[in-house]
Amino acid sequence: MVMKTIKLTALFFILLLFMNITTTEAAGAVKIAYTVTFPEAQAHYADVEMNISGLAQNTLDLKMPVWTPGSYLVREFAKNVESFSVSANGKDIRSPKINKNTWRINAAGVSAITVKYRVYCFEISVRTSFVDASHGFLSTTGIFIYPDKMLNTPSTIKIVPYKGWTTVSTSLEAVNGDTFTRYSPNFDILFDSPVEVGTQDVFGFEAAGVKYEVCMVGGGNYDKEMLKIDMAKIVEQETKIFGENPNKHYVFIVHNYQRGGGGLEHLSSTTLGASRDNYTNPAGYRGFLGLVAHEHFHLWNVKRLRPIALGPFDYDNENYTTDLWIAEGFTAYYQNLVLRHAQITSPEIYLTAITNEINTIENQPGAKIQPLAEASFDAWIKSYRPNENSANTGISYYDKGAMVAMLLDLEIINDSKGKYSLDNVMKYMYDTYYKQKNRGYTDEEFKQGLEKFAGKNLDDFYKNYIYGLTPLDYNKYLGYAGYKIVDEAAGSNEPSLGVITAENAGKKYVIGVQRGGAGWVDGINVNDELTAVDGAPITDMGSVLDGKKVGDKISVTVLRDGLPLTLPVTLLRNNRLRYKVESLPNVSPQQMVVRKKWMGLLGE
Ligand SMILES: [Zn+2]
């Protein structure tokens, strides 16, 4: 099927051989060869030539995906394509577009065609292509046009580097040892294999029996030897959870920027964004390792063990799932847990990460509006298209999904008296749905997997926390491990305007209005420029409410669309929660069993 990799390549050849022997009409007769050149890399162009042979049809539709798996937004990659032409036997063939991402070719009487087009690549992110004179990053969904209904066709990709470029990094296999020519067994794999070409710094390590390649683009103050050791620990720890590492070769493509972040998972590789000077800062380095742990965990969770809607993919449309809280939220949970279990971070740092996650969720008004399953389903139109009201109306399936994973982990460890954990569920689901059934799981099947190890029915859990808006009962579940949360801001009676501001050229603009806060109630708007409080010009937002109390009526003067407006505002209590995870004063033996298993304290 679509999601396999190197292992499948061998199988593919065997199948091809078999088909050639047993059938006269070989399904693999169509051959596709791409050549990518960069004659104008400095102006951000990749030039693609695609040669298709073995055609036997009157009409051929060529398409470009509208999205890239893992990043749930229709990005319309065809918008970057220009100078599209098709020829056969040296003659041009008409190739009109029939919709935003499809070109229709009259292929009657021709068996081979050449397609040429240029792609403008100037969007810096882990899921879009970028080319300049220093390097080229090909996010393949936005580079390679494919023949409709031929997703299973293999292809070769020849990269002709721009002057000075020496190195290609991708998980696609080299053809005959030529690093500039790569082979893809089918389009699902091609679209899941980004390609970096340039002068990157490449180093490797071996872990869990797999050859890892790290490709560093853009420089940085990283310590290679330290990275090799810590990244190998992460790989080993994650492999232990699933019981096997399905790759033979895996590539980390790291883009180092002045300020960078984010990552995108692939089957046998990942692209990470990092800040080039952050590696020597302990928190920055931990953050990078967290990103490594997150994206690498995805090679199992979402790339192989996956919601049924996420593979095989529909590259023309949104692919809806209510399970991103598992695909992303569980991965976000494990990214911290894996660092703790690999003894990279201390128990204190782990608990701080949990604390931050809880505060993020509980201070987000949208947590009371949008259920977790809905946040996942609407990722395409909401979380990937945030606006000024997002915090008031939605919740992140990363943050809340991670905390739901924590509650479930604690539940399973507690119920089984330390025998099982969420790890067992992940391995069971991977074995059952990826390895045995070779398909994605349904919502119900994942729930059954959880119930199998929790030893109880989770109907209410799902009703409350996944489909409903019941606040997560942290104290119940953390209590299993002898912890509780305490709100350190509980006694405060500080007044607040309930708005978020940003300064631009000395002016203070409202960029967010918190649902239910004073500004919300009394009509301060996003984009208002705050100019005065009680007639006194505002110089510093930090001291604007000095001497004021909750319940005070003040006047706030704003410039709205250039016009002055004075609003009476009644100050409300700053209801920001400041939770901290603390140990209970007395921890029972059972709680200690749960704590040790959860926190990976067994050897300590
Ligand atoms: Zn992720």
Coordinates of N, CA and C in Angstrom, one line a residue, residues 44-154:
H44 N 14.8 32.1 -7.7 CA 13.9 31.2 -7.0 C 13.1 30.2 -7.9
Y45 N 13.7 29.8 -9.0 CA 13.0 28.9 -9.9 C 13.6 27.5 -9.9
A46 N 12.7 26.5 -9.9 CA 13.1 25.1 -10.2 C 12.5 24.8 -11.5
D47 N 13.2 24.3 -12.5 CA 12.7 24.0 -13.8 C 12.6 22.5 -13.9
V48 N 11.4 22.0 -14.2 CA 11.1 20.6 -14.2 C 10.9 20.1 -15.7
E49 N 11.5 19.0 -16.0 CA 11.2 18.3 -17.3 C 10.7 16.9 -16.9
M50 N 9.6 16.6 -17.4 CA 9.0 15.2 -17.1 C 8.8 14.5 -18.4
N51 N 9.5 13.3 -18.5 CA 9.3 12.5 -19.7 C 8.5 11.3 -19.3
I52 N 7.3 11.1 -20.0 CA 6.5 10.0 -19.8 C 6.4 9.2 -21.0
S53 N 6.7 7.9 -20.9 CA 6.6 7.0 -22.0 C 5.7 5.8 -21.7
G54 N 5.4 5.0 -22.7 CA 4.5 3.9 -22.5 C 3.0 4.2 -22.4
L55 N 2.7 5.4 -23.0 CA 1.3 5.8 -22.9 C 0.5 5.1 -23.9
A56 N -0.8 4.8 -23.6 CA -1.7 4.2 -24.6 C -3.1 4.7 -24.2
Q57 N -3.3 6.0 -24.4 CA -4.6 6.5 -24.0 C -4.8 7.8 -24.8
N58 N -6.1 8.2 -25.0 CA -6.4 9.3 -25.8 C -6.2 10.6 -25.1
T59 N -6.6 10.6 -23.8 CA -6.5 11.8 -23.0 C -5.7 11.5 -21.7
L60 N -4.8 12.4 -21.4 CA -4.1 12.2 -20.1 C -4.2 13.5 -19.3
D61 N -4.6 13.3 -18.1 CA -4.7 14.5 -17.2 C -3.5 14.5 -16.3
L62 N -2.8 15.6 -16.2 CA -1.7 15.8 -15.3 C -2.1 16.7 -14.2
K63 N -1.7 16.3 -13.0 CA -2.2 17.1 -11.8 C -1.1 17.5 -10.9
M64 N -1.3 18.5 -10.1 CA -0.4 18.8 -9.0 C -1.2 18.8 -7.7
P65 N -0.7 18.2 -6.6 CA -1.5 18.1 -5.4 C -1.8 19.5 -4.9
V66 N -2.9 19.6 -4.1 CA -3.3 21.0 -3.6 C -2.8 21.1 -2.1
W67 N -2.3 20.0 -1.6 CA -1.9 20.1 -0.1 C -0.7 19.1 0.1
T68 N -0.1 19.2 1.2 CA 1.0 18.3 1.5 C 0.6 17.6 2.8
P69 N 0.6 16.2 2.8 CA 0.2 15.5 4.0 C 1.0 15.9 5.2
G70 N 0.3 16.0 6.3 CA 0.9 16.4 7.6 C 0.6 17.9 7.9
S71 N 0.3 18.6 6.8 CA 0.0 20.1 7.0 C -1.4 20.3 6.4
Y72 N -2.3 20.5 7.3 CA -3.7 20.3 6.9 C -4.3 21.6 6.4
L73 N -3.8 22.1 5.3 CA -4.3 23.3 4.7 C -4.2 23.1 3.1
V74 N -5.2 23.5 2.4 CA -5.1 23.5 1.0 C -4.3 24.7 0.5
R75 N -3.1 24.4 0.0 CA -2.2 25.4 -0.3 C -2.1 25.8 -1.8
E76 N -2.8 25.1 -2.6 CA -2.9 25.4 -4.1 C -1.5 25.5 -4.7
F77 N -0.7 24.5 -4.6 CA 0.7 24.6 -5.1 C 0.7 24.9 -6.6
A78 N -0.3 24.6 -7.4 CA -0.3 24.9 -8.8 C -0.2 26.4 -9.1
K79 N -0.4 27.2 -8.0 CA -0.3 28.7 -8.2 C 1.1 29.1 -8.6
N80 N 2.1 28.2 -8.2 CA 3.5 28.6 -8.5 C 4.0 28.1 -9.8
V81 N 3.2 27.4 -10.6 CA 3.6 26.8 -11.8 C 3.4 27.8 -13.0
E82 N 4.4 27.9 -13.8 CA 4.3 28.7 -15.0 C 5.0 28.1 -16.2
S83 N 4.8 28.7 -17.4 CA 5.4 28.2 -18.6 C 5.3 26.7 -18.8
F84 N 4.0 26.2 -18.7 CA 3.7 24.8 -18.8 C 3.6 24.5 -20.3
S85 N 4.3 23.5 -20.7 CA 4.2 23.1 -22.1 C 4.4 21.5 -22.3
V86 N 3.7 21.0 -23.3 CA 3.8 19.6 -23.6 C 4.2 19.4 -25.0
S87 N 5.1 18.4 -25.3 CA 5.4 18.1 -26.7 C 5.5 16.6 -26.8
A88 N 5.4 16.2 -28.1 CA 5.6 14.8 -28.5 C 6.2 14.8 -29.8
N89 N 7.2 13.9 -30.0 CA 8.0 13.9 -31.3 C 8.4 15.3 -31.7
G90 N 8.8 16.1 -30.8 CA 9.2 17.5 -31.2 C 8.1 18.5 -31.5
K91 N 6.9 18.1 -31.4 CA 5.8 19.0 -31.7 C 5.0 19.3 -30.5
D92 N 4.6 20.6 -30.3 CA 3.8 21.0 -29.2 C 2.4 20.3 -29.2
I93 N 1.9 20.0 -28.1 CA 0.6 19.5 -27.9 C -0.2 20.4 -27.1
R94 N -1.5 20.6 -27.4 CA -2.3 21.5 -26.6 C -2.5 20.9 -25.2
S95 N -2.4 21.7 -24.2 CA -2.5 21.2 -22.8 C -3.3 22.2 -22.0
P96 N -4.6 22.4 -22.3 CA -5.4 23.4 -21.5 C -5.6 22.9 -20.1
K97 N -5.8 23.9 -19.2 CA -6.1 23.5 -17.8 C -7.6 23.3 -17.8
I98 N -8.1 22.3 -17.0 CA -9.5 22.1 -16.9 C -10.0 22.5 -15.5
N99 N -9.1 22.6 -14.6 CA -9.4 23.2 -13.3 C -8.1 23.7 -12.6
K100 N -8.2 24.1 -11.4 CA -7.0 24.9 -10.8 C -5.7 24.1 -10.8
N101 N -5.8 22.7 -10.8 CA -4.6 21.9 -10.6 C -4.5 20.8 -11.6
T102 N -5.3 20.9 -12.8 CA -5.2 19.8 -13.7 C -5.0 20.4 -15.2
W103 N -4.1 19.7 -15.9 CA -3.9 20.1 -17.3 C -4.3 18.8 -18.1
R104 N -5.1 19.1 -19.2 CA -5.6 17.9 -20.0 C -4.8 17.9 -21.3
I105 N -4.3 16.7 -21.5 CA -3.4 16.5 -22.7 C -4.1 15.6 -23.7
N106 N -4.1 16.0 -24.9 CA -4.7 15.2 -26.0 C -3.5 14.2 -26.4
A107 N -3.6 13.0 -25.9 CA -2.5 12.1 -26.1 C -2.8 11.0 -27.2
A108 N -3.8 11.3 -28.0 CA -4.1 10.3 -29.0 C -3.0 10.1 -30.0
G109 N -2.6 8.8 -30.1 CA -1.6 8.5 -31.1 C -0.2 8.7 -30.7
V110 N 0.0 9.2 -29.5 CA 1.4 9.3 -29.0 C 1.7 8.4 -27.8
S111 N 2.9 7.9 -27.8 CA 3.2 7.0 -26.6 C 4.1 7.6 -25.6
A112 N 4.8 8.7 -26.1 CA 5.7 9.4 -25.2 C 5.5 10.9 -25.3
I113 N 5.5 11.6 -24.2 CA 5.5 13.0 -24.2 C 6.5 13.6 -23.2
T114 N 6.8 14.9 -23.5 CA 7.7 15.6 -22.6 C 7.0 16.8 -22.1
V115 N 7.0 17.0 -20.8 CA 6.2 18.1 -20.1 C 7.3 19.0 -19.5
K116 N 7.2 20.3 -19.7 CA 8.1 21.2 -19.1 C 7.4 22.3 -18.4
Y117 N 7.9 22.6 -17.2 CA 7.3 23.8 -16.5 C 8.3 24.3 -15.5
R118 N 8.0 25.5 -15.0 CA 8.8 26.1 -14.0 C 8.0 26.3 -12.7
V119 N 8.7 26.2 -11.6 CA 8.0 26.4 -10.3 C 8.7 27.5 -9.6
Y120 N 8.0 28.5 -9.2 CA 8.5 29.6 -8.3 C 8.6 29.1 -6.9
C121 N 9.7 29.1 -6.3 CA 9.9 28.5 -4.9 C 10.5 29.6 -4.0
F122 N 9.6 30.2 -3.3 CA 10.2 31.3 -2.4 C 9.4 31.4 -1.1
E123 N 8.8 30.3 -0.6 CA 8.1 30.3 0.6 C 8.9 29.5 1.6
I124 N 9.5 30.2 2.6 CA 10.3 29.5 3.6 C 9.4 28.8 4.6
S125 N 9.3 27.5 4.6 CA 8.6 26.7 5.7 C 9.0 25.3 5.5
V126 N 8.7 24.4 6.4 CA 9.0 23.0 6.3 C 8.1 22.3 5.3
R127 N 7.0 23.0 4.8 CA 6.1 22.3 3.9 C 5.9 23.0 2.6
T128 N 6.8 23.9 2.3 CA 6.8 24.6 1.0 C 8.2 24.6 0.4
S129 N 8.3 24.8 -0.9 CA 9.6 24.8 -1.5 C 10.3 26.2 -1.5
F130 N 11.6 26.1 -1.4 CA 12.4 27.3 -1.4 C 13.7 27.1 -2.2
V131 N 14.0 28.0 -3.1 CA 15.2 28.0 -3.9 C 15.8 29.3 -3.9
D132 N 17.1 29.4 -3.6 CA 17.9 30.6 -3.9 C 19.3 30.2 -4.3
A133 N 20.2 31.1 -4.5 CA 21.5 30.7 -5.0 C 22.3 29.8 -4.1
S134 N 21.9 29.8 -2.8 CA 22.6 29.0 -1.8 C 22.1 27.5 -1.7
H135 N 20.9 27.3 -1.9 CA 20.3 25.9 -1.8 C 18.9 25.8 -2.4
G136 N 18.5 24.5 -2.6 CA 17.2 24.3 -3.0 C 16.5 23.3 -2.1
F137 N 15.3 23.6 -1.6 CA 14.5 22.7 -0.8 C 13.3 22.4 -1.6
L138 N 13.1 21.1 -2.0 CA 12.0 20.7 -2.9 C 11.0 20.0 -2.0
S139 N 9.9 20.6 -1.7 CA 8.8 20.0 -1.0 C 8.0 19.4 -2.1
T140 N 8.1 18.1 -2.3 CA 7.8 17.4 -3.6 C 6.3 17.6 -4.0
T141 N 5.4 17.7 -3.1 CA 4.0 17.9 -3.5 C 3.8 19.2 -4.3
G142 N 4.7 20.1 -4.1 CA 4.5 21.4 -4.8 C 5.5 21.5 -6.0
I143 N 6.2 20.4 -6.3 CA 7.1 20.4 -7.4 C 6.8 19.5 -8.6
F144 N 6.3 18.3 -8.2 CA 6.1 17.2 -9.2 C 4.6 17.0 -9.6
I145 N 4.4 17.3 -10.8 CA 3.1 17.0 -11.4 C 3.0 15.5 -11.7
Y146 N 1.8 15.0 -11.5 CA 1.7 13.5 -11.7 C 0.6 13.2 -12.7
P147 N 0.6 12.0 -13.3 CA -0.5 11.6 -14.2 C -1.7 11.1 -13.4
D148 N -2.8 11.6 -13.6 CA -4.0 11.2 -12.9 C -4.2 9.7 -13.0
K149 N -4.6 9.1 -11.9 CA -4.9 7.6 -11.8 C -3.7 6.8 -11.9
M150 N -2.5 7.4 -11.8 CA -1.2 6.6 -11.9 C -0.4 6.8 -10.7
L151 N -1.0 6.9 -9.5 CA -0.2 7.2 -8.3 C 0.7 6.0 -8.0
N152 N 0.4 4.8 -8.5 CA 1.3 3.7 -8.2 C 2.5 3.6 -9.2
T153 N 2.6 4.5 -10.1 CA 3.7 4.4 -11.0 C 5.0 4.9 -10.4
P154 N 6.1 4.1 -10.7 CA 7.4 4.6 -10.1 C 8.0 5.7 -11.0

